[in-house]
PDB file of C-alpha atoms and ligand atoms in Angstrom:
ATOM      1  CA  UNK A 680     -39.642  21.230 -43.653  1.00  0.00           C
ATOM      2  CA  UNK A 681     -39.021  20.262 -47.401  1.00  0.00           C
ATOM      3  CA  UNK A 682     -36.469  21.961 -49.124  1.00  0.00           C
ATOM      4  CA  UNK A 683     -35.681  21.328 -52.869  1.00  0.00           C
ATOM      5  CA  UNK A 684     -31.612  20.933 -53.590  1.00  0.00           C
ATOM      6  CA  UNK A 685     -29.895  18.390 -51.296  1.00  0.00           C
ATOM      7  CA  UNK A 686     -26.274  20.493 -50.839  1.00  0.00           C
ATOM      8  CA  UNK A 687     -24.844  16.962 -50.049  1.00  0.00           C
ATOM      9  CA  UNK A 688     -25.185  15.772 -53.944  1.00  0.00           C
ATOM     10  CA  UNK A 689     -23.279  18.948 -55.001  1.00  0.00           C
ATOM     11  CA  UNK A 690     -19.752  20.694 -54.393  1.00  0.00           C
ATOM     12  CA  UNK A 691     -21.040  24.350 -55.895  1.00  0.00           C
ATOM     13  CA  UNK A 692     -23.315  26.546 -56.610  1.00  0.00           C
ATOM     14  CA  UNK A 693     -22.641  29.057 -59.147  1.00  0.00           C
ATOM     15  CA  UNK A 694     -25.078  32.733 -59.003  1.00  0.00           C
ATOM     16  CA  UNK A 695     -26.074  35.125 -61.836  1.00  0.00           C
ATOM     17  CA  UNK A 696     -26.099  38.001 -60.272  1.00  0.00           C
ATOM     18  CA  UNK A 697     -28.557  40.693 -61.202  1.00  0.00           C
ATOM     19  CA  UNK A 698     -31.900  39.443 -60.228  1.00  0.00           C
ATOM     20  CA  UNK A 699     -30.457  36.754 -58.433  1.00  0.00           C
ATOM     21  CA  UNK A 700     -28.198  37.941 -55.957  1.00  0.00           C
ATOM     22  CA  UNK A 701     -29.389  41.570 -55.958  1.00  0.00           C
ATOM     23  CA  UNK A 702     -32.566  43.558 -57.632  1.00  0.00           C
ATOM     24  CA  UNK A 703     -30.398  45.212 -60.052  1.00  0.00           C
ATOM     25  CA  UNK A 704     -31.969  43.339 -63.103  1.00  0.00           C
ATOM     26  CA  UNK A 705     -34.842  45.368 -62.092  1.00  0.00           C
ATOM     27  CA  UNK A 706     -32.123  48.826 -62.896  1.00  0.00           C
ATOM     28  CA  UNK A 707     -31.344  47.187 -65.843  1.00  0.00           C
ATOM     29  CA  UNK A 708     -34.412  46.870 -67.225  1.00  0.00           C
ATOM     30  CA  UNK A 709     -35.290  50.502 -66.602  1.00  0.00           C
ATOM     31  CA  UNK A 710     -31.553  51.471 -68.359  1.00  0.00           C
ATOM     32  CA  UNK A 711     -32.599  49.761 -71.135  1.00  0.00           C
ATOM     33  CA  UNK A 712     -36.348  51.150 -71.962  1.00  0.00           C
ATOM     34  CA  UNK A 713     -34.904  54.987 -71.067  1.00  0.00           C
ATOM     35  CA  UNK A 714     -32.291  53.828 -73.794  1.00  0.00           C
ATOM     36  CA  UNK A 715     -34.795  52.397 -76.639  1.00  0.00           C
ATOM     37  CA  UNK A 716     -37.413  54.402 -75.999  1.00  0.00           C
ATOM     38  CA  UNK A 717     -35.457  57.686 -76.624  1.00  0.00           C
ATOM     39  CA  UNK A 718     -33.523  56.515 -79.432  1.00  0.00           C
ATOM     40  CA  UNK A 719     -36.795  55.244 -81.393  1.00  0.00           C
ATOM     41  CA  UNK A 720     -38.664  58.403 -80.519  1.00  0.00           C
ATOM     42  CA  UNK A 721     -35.427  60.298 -81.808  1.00  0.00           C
ATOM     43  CA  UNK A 722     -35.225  58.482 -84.835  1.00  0.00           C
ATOM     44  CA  UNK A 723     -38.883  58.720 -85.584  1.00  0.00           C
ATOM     45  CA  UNK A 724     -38.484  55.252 -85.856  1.00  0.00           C
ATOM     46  CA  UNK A 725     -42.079  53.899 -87.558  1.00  0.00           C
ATOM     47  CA  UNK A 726     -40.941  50.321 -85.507  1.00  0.00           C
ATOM     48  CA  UNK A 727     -43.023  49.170 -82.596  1.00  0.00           C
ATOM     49  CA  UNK A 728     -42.445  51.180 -79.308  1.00  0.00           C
ATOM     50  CA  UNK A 729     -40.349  49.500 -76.863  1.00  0.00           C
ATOM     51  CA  UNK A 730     -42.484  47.403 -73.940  1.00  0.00           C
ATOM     52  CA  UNK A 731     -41.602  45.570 -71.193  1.00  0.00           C
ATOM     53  CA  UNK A 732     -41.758  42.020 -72.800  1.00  0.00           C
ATOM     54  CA  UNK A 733     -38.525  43.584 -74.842  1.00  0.00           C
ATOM     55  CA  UNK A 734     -36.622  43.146 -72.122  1.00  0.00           C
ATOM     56  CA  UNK A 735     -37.066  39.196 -71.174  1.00  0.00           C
ATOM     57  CA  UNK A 736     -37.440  38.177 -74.788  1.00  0.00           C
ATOM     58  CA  UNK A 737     -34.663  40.161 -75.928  1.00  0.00           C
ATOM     59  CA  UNK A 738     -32.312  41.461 -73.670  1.00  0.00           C
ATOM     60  CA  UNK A 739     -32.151  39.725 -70.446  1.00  0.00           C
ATOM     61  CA  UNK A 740     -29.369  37.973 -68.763  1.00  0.00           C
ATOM     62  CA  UNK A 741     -27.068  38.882 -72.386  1.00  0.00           C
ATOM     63  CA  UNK A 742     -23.915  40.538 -72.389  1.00  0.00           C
ATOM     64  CA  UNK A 743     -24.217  44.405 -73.271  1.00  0.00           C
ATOM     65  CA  UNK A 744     -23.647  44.560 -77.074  1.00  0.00           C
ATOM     66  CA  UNK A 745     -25.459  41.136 -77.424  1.00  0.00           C
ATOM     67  CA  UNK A 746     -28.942  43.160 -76.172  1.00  0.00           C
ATOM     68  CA  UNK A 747     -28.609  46.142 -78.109  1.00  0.00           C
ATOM     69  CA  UNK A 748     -28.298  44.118 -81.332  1.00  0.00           C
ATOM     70  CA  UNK A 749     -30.537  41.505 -80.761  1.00  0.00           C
ATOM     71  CA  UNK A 750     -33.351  44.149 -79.602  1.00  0.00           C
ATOM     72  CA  UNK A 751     -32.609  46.366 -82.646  1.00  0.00           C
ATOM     73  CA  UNK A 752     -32.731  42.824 -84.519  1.00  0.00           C
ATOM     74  CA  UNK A 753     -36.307  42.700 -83.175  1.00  0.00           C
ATOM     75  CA  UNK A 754     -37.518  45.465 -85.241  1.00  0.00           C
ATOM     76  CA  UNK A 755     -35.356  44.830 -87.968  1.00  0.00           C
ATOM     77  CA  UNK A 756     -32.951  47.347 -87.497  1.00  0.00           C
ATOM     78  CA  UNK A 757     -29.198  47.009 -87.651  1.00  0.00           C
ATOM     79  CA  UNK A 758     -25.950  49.841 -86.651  1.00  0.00           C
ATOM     80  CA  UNK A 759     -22.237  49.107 -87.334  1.00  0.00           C
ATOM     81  CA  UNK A 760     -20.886  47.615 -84.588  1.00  0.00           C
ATOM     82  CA  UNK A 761     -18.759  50.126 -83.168  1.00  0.00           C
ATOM     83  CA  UNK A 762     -15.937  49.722 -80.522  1.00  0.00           C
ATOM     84  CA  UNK A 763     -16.407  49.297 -76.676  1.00  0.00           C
ATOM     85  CA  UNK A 764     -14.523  52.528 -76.490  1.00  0.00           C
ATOM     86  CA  UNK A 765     -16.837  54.532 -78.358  1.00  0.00           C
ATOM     87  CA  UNK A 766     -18.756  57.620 -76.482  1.00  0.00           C
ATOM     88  CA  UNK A 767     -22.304  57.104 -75.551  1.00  0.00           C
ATOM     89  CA  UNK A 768     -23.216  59.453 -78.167  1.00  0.00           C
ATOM     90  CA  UNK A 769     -22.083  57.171 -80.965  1.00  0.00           C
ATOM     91  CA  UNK A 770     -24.664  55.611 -83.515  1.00  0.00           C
ATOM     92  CA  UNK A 771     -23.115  52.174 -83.059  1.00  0.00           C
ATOM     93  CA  UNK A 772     -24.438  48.910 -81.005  1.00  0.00           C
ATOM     94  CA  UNK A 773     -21.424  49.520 -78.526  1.00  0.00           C
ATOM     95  CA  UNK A 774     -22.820  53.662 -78.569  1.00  0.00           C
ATOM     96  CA  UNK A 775     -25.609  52.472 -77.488  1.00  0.00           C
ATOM     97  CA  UNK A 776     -24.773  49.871 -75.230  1.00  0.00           C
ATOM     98  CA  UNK A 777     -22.464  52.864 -73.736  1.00  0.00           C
ATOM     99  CA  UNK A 778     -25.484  55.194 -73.861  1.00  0.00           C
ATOM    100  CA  UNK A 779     -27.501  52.653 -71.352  1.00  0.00           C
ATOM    101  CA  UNK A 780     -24.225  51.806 -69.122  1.00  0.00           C
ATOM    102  CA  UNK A 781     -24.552  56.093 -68.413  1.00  0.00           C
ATOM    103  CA  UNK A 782     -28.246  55.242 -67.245  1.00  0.00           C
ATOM    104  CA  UNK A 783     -27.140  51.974 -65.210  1.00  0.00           C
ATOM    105  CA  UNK A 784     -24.311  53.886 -63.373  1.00  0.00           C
ATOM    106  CA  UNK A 785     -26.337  57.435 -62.236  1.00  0.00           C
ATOM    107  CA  UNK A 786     -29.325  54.797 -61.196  1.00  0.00           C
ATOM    108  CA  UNK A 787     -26.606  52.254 -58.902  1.00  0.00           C
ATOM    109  CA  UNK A 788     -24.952  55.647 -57.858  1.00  0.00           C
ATOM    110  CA  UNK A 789     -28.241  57.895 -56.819  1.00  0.00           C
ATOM    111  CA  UNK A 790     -29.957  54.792 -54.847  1.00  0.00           C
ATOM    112  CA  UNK A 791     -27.012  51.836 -53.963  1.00  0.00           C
ATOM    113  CA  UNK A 792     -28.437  48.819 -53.574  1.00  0.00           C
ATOM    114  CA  UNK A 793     -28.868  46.117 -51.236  1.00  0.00           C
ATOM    115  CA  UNK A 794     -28.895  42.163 -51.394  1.00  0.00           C
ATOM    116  CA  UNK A 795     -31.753  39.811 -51.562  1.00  0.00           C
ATOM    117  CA  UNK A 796     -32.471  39.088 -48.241  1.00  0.00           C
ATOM    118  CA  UNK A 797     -33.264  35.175 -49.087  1.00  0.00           C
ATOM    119  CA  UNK A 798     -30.304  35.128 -51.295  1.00  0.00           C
ATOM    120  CA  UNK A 799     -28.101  36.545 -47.823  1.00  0.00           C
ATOM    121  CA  UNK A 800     -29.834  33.320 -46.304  1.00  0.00           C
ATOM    122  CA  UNK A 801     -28.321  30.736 -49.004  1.00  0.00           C
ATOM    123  CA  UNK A 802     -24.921  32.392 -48.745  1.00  0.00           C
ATOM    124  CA  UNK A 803     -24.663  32.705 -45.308  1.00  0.00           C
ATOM    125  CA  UNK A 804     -25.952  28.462 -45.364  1.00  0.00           C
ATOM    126  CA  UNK A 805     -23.524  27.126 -48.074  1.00  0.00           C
ATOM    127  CA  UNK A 806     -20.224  29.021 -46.769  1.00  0.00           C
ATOM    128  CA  UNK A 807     -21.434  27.569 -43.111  1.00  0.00           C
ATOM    129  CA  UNK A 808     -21.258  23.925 -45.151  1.00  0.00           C
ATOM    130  CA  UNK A 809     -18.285  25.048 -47.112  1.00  0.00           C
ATOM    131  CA  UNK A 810     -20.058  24.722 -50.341  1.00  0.00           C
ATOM    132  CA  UNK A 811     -17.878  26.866 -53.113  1.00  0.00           C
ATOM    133  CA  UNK A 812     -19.572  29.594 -54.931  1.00  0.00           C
ATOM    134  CA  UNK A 813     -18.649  31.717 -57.314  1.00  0.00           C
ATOM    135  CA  UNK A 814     -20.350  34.597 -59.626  1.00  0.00           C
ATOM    136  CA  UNK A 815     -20.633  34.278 -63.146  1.00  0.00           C
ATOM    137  CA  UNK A 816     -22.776  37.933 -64.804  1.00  0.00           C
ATOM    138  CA  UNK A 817     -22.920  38.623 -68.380  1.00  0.00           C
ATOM    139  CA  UNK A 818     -22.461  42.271 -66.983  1.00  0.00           C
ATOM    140  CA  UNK A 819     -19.066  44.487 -67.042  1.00  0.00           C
ATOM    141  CA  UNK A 820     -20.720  46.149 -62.924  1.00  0.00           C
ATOM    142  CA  UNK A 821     -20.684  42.945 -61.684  1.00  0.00           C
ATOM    143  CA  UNK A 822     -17.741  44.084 -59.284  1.00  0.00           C
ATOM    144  CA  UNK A 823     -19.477  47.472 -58.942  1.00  0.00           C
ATOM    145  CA  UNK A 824     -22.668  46.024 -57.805  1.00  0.00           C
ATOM    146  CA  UNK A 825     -21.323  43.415 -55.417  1.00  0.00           C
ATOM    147  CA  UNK A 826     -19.333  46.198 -53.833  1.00  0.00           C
ATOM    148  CA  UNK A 827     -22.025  48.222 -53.598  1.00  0.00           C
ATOM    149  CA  UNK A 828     -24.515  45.154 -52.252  1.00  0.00           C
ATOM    150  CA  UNK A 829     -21.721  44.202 -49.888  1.00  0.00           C
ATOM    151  CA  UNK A 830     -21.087  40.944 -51.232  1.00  0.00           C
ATOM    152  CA  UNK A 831     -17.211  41.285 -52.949  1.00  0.00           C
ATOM    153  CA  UNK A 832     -16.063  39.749 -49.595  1.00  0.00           C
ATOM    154  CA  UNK A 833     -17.861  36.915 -50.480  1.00  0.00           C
ATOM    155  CA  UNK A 834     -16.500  35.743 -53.883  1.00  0.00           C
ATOM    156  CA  UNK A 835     -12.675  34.857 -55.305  1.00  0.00           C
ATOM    157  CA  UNK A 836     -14.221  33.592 -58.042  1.00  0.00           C
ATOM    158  CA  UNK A 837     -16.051  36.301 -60.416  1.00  0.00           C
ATOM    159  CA  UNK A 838     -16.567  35.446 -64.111  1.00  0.00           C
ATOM    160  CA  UNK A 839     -18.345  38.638 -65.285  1.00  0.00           C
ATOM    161  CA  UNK A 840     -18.906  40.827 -68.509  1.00  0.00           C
ATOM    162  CA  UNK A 841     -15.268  42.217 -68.917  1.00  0.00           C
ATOM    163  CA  UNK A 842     -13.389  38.746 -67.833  1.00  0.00           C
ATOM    164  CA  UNK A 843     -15.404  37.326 -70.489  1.00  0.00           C
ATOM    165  CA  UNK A 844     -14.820  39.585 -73.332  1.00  0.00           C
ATOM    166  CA  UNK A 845     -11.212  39.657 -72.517  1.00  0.00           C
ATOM    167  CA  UNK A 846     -11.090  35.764 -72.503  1.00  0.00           C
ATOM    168  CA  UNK A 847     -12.664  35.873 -75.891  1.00  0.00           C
ATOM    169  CA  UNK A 848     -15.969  34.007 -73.908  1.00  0.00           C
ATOM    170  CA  UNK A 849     -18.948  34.161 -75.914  1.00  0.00           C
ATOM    171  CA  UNK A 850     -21.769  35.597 -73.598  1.00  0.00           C
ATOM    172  CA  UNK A 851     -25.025  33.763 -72.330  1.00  0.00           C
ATOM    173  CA  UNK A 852     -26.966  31.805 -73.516  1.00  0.00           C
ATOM    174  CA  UNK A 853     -23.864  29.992 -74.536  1.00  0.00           C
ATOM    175  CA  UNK A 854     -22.453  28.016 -71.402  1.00  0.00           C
ATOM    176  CA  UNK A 855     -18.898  29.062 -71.568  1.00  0.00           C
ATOM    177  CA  UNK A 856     -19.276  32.066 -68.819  1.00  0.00           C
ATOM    178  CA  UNK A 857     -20.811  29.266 -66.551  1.00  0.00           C
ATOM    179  CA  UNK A 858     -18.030  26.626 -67.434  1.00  0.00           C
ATOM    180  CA  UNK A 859     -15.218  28.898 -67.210  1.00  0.00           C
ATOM    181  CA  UNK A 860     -16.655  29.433 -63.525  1.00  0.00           C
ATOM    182  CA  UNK A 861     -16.643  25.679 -62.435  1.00  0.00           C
ATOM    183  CA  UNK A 862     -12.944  25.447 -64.198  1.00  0.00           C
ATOM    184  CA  UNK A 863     -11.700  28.284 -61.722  1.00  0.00           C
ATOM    185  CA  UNK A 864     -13.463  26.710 -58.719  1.00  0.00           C
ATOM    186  CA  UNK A 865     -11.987  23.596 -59.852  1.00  0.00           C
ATOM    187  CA  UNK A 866     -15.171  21.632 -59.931  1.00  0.00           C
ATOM    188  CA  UNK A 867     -16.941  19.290 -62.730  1.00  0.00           C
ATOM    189  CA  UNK A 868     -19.913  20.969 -63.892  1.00  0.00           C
ATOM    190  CA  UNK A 869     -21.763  17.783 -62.970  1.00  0.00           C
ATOM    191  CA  UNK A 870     -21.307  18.385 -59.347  1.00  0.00           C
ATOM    192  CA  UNK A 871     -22.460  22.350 -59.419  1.00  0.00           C
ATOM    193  CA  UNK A 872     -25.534  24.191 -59.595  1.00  0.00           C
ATOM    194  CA  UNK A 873     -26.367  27.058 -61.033  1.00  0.00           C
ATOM    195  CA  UNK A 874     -29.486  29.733 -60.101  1.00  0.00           C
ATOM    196  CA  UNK A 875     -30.742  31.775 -62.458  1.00  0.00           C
ATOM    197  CA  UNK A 876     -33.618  34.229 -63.266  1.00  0.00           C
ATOM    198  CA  UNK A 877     -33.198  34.988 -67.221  1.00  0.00           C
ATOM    199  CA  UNK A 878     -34.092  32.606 -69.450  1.00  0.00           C
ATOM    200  CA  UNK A 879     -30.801  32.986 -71.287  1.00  0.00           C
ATOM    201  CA  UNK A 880     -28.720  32.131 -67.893  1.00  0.00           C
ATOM    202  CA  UNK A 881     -31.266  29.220 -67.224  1.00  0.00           C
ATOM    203  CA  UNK A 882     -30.106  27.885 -70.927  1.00  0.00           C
ATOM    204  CA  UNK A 883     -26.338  28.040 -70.623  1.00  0.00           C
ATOM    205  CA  UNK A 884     -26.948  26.296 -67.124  1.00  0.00           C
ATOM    206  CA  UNK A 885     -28.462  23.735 -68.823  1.00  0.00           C
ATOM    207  CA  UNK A 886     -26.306  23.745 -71.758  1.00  0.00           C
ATOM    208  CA  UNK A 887     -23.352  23.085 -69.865  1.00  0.00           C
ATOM    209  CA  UNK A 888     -24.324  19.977 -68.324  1.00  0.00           C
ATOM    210  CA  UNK A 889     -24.817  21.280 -65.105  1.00  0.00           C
ATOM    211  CA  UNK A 890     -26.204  18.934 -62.419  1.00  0.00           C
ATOM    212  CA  UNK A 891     -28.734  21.064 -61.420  1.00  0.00           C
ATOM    213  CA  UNK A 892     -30.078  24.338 -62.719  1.00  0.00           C
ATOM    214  CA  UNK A 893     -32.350  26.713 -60.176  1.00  0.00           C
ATOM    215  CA  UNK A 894     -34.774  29.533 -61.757  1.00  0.00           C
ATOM    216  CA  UNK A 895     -35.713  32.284 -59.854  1.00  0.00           C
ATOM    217  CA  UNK A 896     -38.511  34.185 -61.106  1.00  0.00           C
ATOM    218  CA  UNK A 897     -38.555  37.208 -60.240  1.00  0.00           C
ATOM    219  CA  UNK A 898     -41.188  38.000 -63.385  1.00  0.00           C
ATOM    220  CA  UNK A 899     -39.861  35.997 -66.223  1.00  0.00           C
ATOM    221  CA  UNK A 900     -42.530  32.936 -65.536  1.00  0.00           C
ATOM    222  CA  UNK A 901     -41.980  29.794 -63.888  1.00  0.00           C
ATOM    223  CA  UNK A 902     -43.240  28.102 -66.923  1.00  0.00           C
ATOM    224  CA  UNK A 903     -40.648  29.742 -69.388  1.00  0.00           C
ATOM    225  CA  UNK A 904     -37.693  29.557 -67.172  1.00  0.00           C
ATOM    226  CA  UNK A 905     -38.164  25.485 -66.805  1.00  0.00           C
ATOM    227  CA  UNK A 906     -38.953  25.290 -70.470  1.00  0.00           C
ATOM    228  CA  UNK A 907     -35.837  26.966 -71.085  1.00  0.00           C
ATOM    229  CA  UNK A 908     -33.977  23.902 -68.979  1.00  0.00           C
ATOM    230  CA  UNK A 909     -34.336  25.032 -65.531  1.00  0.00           C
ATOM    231  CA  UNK A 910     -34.918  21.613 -62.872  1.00  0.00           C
ATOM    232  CA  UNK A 911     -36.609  23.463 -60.003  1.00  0.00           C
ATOM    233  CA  UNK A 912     -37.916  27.331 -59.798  1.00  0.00           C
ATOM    234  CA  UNK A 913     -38.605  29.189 -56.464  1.00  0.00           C
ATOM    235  CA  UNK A 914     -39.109  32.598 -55.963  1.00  0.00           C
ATOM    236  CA  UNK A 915     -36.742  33.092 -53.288  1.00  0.00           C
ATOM    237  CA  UNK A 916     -33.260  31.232 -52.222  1.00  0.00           C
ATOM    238  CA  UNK A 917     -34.232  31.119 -48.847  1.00  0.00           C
ATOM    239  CA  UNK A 918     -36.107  28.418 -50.435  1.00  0.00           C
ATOM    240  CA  UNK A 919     -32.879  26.465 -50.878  1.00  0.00           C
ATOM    241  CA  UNK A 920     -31.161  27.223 -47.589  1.00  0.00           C
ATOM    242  CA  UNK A 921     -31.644  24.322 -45.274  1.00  0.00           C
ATOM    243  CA  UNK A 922     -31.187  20.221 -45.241  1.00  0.00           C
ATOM    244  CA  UNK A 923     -33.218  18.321 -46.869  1.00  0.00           C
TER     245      UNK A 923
HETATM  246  O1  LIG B2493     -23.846  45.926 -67.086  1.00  0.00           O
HETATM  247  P1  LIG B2493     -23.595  45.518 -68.506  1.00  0.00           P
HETATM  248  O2  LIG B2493     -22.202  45.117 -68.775  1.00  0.00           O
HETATM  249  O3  LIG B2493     -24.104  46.518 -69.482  1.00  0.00           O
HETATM  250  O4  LIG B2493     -24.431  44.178 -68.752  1.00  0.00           O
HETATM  251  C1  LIG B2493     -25.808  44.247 -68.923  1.00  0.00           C
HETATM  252  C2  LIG B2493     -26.544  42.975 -68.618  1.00  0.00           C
HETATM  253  O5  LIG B2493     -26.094  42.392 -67.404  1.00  0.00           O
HETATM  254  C3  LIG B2493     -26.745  41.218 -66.993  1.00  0.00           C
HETATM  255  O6  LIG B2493     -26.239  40.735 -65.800  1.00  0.00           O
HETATM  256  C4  LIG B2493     -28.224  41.444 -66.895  1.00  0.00           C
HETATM  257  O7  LIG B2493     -28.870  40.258 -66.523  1.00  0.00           O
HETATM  258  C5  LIG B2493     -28.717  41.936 -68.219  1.00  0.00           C
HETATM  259  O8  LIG B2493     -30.089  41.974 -68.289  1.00  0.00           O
HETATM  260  C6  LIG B2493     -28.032  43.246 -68.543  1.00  0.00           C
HETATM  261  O9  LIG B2493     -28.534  43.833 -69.706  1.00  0.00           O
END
């Protein structure tokens, strides 16, 4: 059998994790159009209804804040900024960042959530070959959802929404989440990979000089993700677990 990374040629192997390790990118995405499609009905917004596309050309794989403005950006609308401490009920990007985070939570609460079987696979091969991983998620329930998933065991190293904002970290697509990973697994970014399904995870892979960068479409395209810098795309990490 052929499989496409040779583990040999690398010391890492650094995982997004909604959509990647777990089908939560899937709970985002419906947080996020019961979010915009409220607030432009309550508006009476005249701007374009919200659609699926919204979410991968706008919104996916970014830190919280980042998709609220750069969706409202989309249709030309802009809010104050706000604070992350302000209620859900505020008319600010953080408000309504807040507002979709209430949406996320009752959704990861009312139906858990478990693992990517394939993506069980990969773990299970790379800690058997003592390959270091870590998790590096633009999103502040990273630590939620791999609890949930059954996966915290797993990880010591977790770069995710909050470490990054408190580290001053700008979010995805810039590399820094992904490089401040490989600097706590004490690797060079040359000898890690990193899997990804967004297209703005698949750019800061690629950004930060990684030696290899996986897409995993799970919808995005295969097309856009390697556009986007991605060296190989499968459709499941099961794909990845063996010897070449
Ligand atoms: O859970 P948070 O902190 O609101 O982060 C949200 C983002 O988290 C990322 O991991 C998802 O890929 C995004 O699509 C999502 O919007």
């Amino acid at each position: 059998m052929f499989f496409l990374v040779d583990w040999d040629d690398y010391d890492a192997a650094l995982f997004d994790l909604d959509g990647v390790l777990t089908p939560t990118a899937e709970v985002h995405m419906r947080a996020w159009r019961d979010l915009f499609t409220d607030y432009l009905t309550l508006k009476g917004e005249t701007a374009r209804p919200y659609a699926e596309a919204d979410y991968f050309d706008h919104i996916d794989g970014k830190p919280r804040y980042d998709g609220v403005r750069d969706f409202l950006a989309s249709r030309d609308l802009t809010l104050p900024e706000g604070e992350p401490s302000d209620p859900a009920s505020a008319e600010t990007v953080c408000g309504l960042g807040n507002r979709k985070n209430d949406f996320f939570a009752a959704a990861l609460a009312a139906d858990g959530v478990e693992p990517y079987a394939g993506s069980v696979t990969l773990l299970d091969h790379l800690e058997q070959r003592g390959t270091k991983i870590a998790v590096v998620s633009s999103s502040r329930n990273a630590p939620a959802v791999l609890e949930a998933a059954g996966l915290a065991d797993r990880f010591e190293v977790v770069v995710d929404g909050q470490v990054a904002s408190d580290a001053g970290l700008p979010g995805k697509p810039a590399p820094d989440t992904y490089l401040e990973g490989a600097r706590r697994l004490g690797v060079d970014p040359e000898h890690a990979v990193v899997l990804e399904d967004a297209v703005s995870g698949v750019a800061a892979g690629h950004a930060g000089g990684f030696g290899l960068v996986v897409g995993v479409d799970r919808g995005v395209g295969a097309d856009k993700l390697a556009d986007a810098g991605a060296d190989v795309v499968v459709t499941d990490l099961a794909e990845l677990a063996g010897e070449r």
